[in-house]
mmCIF file of N, CA and C in Angstrom:
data_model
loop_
_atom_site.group_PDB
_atom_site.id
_atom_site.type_symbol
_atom_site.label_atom_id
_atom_site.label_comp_id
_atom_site.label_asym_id
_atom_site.label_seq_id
_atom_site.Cartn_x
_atom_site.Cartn_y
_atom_site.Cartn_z
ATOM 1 N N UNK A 1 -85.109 33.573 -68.323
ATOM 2 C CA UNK A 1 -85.656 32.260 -68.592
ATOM 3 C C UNK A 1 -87.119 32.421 -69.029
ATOM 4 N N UNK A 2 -87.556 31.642 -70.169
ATOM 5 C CA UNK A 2 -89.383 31.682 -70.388
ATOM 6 C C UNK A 2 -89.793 31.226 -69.503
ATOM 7 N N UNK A 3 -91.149 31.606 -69.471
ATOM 8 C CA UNK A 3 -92.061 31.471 -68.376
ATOM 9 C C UNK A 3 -93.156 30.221 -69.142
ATOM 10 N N UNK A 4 -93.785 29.511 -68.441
ATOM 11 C CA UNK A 4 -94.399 28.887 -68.977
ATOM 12 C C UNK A 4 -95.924 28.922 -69.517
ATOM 13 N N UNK A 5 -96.349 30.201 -69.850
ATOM 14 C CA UNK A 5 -97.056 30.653 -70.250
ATOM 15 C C UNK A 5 -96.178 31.021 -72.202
ATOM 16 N N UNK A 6 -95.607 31.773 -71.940
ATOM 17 C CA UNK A 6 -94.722 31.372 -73.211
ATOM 18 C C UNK A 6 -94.730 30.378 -73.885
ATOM 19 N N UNK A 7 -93.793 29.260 -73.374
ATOM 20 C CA UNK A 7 -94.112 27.945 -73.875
ATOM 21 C C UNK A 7 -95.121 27.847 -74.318
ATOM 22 N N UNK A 8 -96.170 27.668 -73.493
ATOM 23 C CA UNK A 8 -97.933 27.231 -73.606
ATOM 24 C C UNK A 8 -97.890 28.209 -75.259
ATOM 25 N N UNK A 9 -97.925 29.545 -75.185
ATOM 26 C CA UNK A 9 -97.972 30.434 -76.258
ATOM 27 C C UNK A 9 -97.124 29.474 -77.536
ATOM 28 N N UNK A 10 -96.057 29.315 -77.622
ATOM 29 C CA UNK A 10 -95.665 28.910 -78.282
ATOM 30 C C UNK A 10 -95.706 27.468 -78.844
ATOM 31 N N UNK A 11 -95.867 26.702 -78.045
ATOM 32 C CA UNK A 11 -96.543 25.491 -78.499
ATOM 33 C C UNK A 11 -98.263 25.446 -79.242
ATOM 34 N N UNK A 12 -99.294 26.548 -78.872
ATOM 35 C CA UNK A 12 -100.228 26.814 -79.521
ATOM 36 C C UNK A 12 -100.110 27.336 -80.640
ATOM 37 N N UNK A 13 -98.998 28.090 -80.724
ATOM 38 C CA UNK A 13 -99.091 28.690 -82.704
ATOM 39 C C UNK A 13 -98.078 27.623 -83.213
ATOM 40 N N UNK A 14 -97.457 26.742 -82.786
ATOM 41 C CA UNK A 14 -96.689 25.701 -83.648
ATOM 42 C C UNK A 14 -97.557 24.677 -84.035
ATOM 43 N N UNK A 15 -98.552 24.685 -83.425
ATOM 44 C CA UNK A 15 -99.619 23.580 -83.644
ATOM 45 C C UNK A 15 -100.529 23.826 -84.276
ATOM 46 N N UNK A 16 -100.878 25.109 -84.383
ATOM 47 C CA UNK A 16 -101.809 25.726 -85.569
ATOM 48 C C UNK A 16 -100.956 26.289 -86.761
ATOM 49 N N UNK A 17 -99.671 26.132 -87.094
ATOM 50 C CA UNK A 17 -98.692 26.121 -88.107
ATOM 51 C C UNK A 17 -97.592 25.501 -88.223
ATOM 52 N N UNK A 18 -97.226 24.089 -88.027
ATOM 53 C CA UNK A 18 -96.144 23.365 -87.821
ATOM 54 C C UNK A 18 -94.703 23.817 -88.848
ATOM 55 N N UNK A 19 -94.765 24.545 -89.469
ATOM 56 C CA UNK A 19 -93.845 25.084 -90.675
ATOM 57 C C UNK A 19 -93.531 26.211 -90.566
ATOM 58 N N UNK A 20 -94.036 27.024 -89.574
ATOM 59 C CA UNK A 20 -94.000 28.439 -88.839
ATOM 60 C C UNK A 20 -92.526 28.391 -88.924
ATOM 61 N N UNK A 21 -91.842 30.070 -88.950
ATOM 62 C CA UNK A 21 -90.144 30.177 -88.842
ATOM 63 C C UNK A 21 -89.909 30.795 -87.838
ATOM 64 N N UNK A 22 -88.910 30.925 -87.444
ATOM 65 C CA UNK A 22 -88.638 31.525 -86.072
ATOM 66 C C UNK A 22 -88.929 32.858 -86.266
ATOM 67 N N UNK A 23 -88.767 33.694 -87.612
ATOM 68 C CA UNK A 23 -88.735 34.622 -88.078
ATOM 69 C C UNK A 23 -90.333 34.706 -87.338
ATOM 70 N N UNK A 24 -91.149 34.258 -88.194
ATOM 71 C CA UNK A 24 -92.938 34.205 -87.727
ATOM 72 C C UNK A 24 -93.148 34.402 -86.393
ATOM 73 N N UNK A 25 -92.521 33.538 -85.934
ATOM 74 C CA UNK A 25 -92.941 33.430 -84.392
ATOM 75 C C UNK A 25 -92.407 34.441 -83.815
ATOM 76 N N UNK A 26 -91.131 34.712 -83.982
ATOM 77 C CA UNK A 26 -91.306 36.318 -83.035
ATOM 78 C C UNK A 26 -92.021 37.350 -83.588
ATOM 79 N N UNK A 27 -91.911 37.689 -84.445
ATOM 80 C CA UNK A 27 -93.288 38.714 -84.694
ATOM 81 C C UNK A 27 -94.802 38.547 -84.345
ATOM 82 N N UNK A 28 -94.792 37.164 -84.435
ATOM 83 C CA UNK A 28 -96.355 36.841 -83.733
ATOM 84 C C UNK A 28 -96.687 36.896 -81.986
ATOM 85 N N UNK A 29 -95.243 36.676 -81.702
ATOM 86 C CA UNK A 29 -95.257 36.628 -80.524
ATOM 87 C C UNK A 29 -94.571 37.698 -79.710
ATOM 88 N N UNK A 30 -94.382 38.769 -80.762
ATOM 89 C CA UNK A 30 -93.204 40.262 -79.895
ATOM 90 C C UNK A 30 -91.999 39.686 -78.788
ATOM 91 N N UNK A 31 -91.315 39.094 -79.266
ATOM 92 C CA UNK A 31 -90.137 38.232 -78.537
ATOM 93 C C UNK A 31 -88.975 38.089 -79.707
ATOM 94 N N UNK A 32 -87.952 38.295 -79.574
ATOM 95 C CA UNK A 32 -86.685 38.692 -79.583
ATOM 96 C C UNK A 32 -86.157 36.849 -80.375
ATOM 97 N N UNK A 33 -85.781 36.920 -81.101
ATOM 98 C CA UNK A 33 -85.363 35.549 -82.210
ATOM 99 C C UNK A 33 -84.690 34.356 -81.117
ATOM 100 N N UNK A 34 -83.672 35.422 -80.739
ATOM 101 C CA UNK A 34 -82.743 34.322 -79.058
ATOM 102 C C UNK A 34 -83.949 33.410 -78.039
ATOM 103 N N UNK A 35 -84.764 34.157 -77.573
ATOM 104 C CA UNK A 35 -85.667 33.699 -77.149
ATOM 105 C C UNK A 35 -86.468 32.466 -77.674
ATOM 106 N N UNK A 36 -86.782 32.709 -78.795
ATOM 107 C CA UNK A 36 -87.617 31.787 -79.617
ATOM 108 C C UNK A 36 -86.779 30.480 -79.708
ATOM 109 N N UNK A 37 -85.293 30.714 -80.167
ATOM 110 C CA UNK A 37 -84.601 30.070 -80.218
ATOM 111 C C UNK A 37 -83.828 29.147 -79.230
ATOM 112 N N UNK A 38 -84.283 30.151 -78.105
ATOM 113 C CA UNK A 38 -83.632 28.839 -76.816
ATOM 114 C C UNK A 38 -85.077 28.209 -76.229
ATOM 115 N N UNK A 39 -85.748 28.525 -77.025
ATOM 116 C CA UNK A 39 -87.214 27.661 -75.974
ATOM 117 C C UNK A 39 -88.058 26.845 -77.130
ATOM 118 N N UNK A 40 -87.453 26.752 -78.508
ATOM 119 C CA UNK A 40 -87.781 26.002 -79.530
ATOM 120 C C UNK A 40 -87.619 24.019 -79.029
ATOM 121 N N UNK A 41 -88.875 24.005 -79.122
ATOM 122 C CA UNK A 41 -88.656 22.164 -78.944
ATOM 123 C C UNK A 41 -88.174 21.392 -79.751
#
């Protein structure tokens, strides 16, 4: 399960790139696509 520090992480680079891809975000964030993908709002 993410931790909510994650979240927090991830809600800060969606907000400084609202068009960001999941692709982006795990590389920005070294996390695994599934991940990104089950904690995507």
């Amino acid at each position: 399960m993410p931790t909510d520090e994650f979240h927090y992480q991830l809600m800060e680079r969606l907000e400084a790139d609202p068009e960001a891809s999941h692709r982006q975000l795990t590389e920005e964030l070294g996390v695994s696509v599934g991940k990104t993908h089950y904690t995507w709002p």
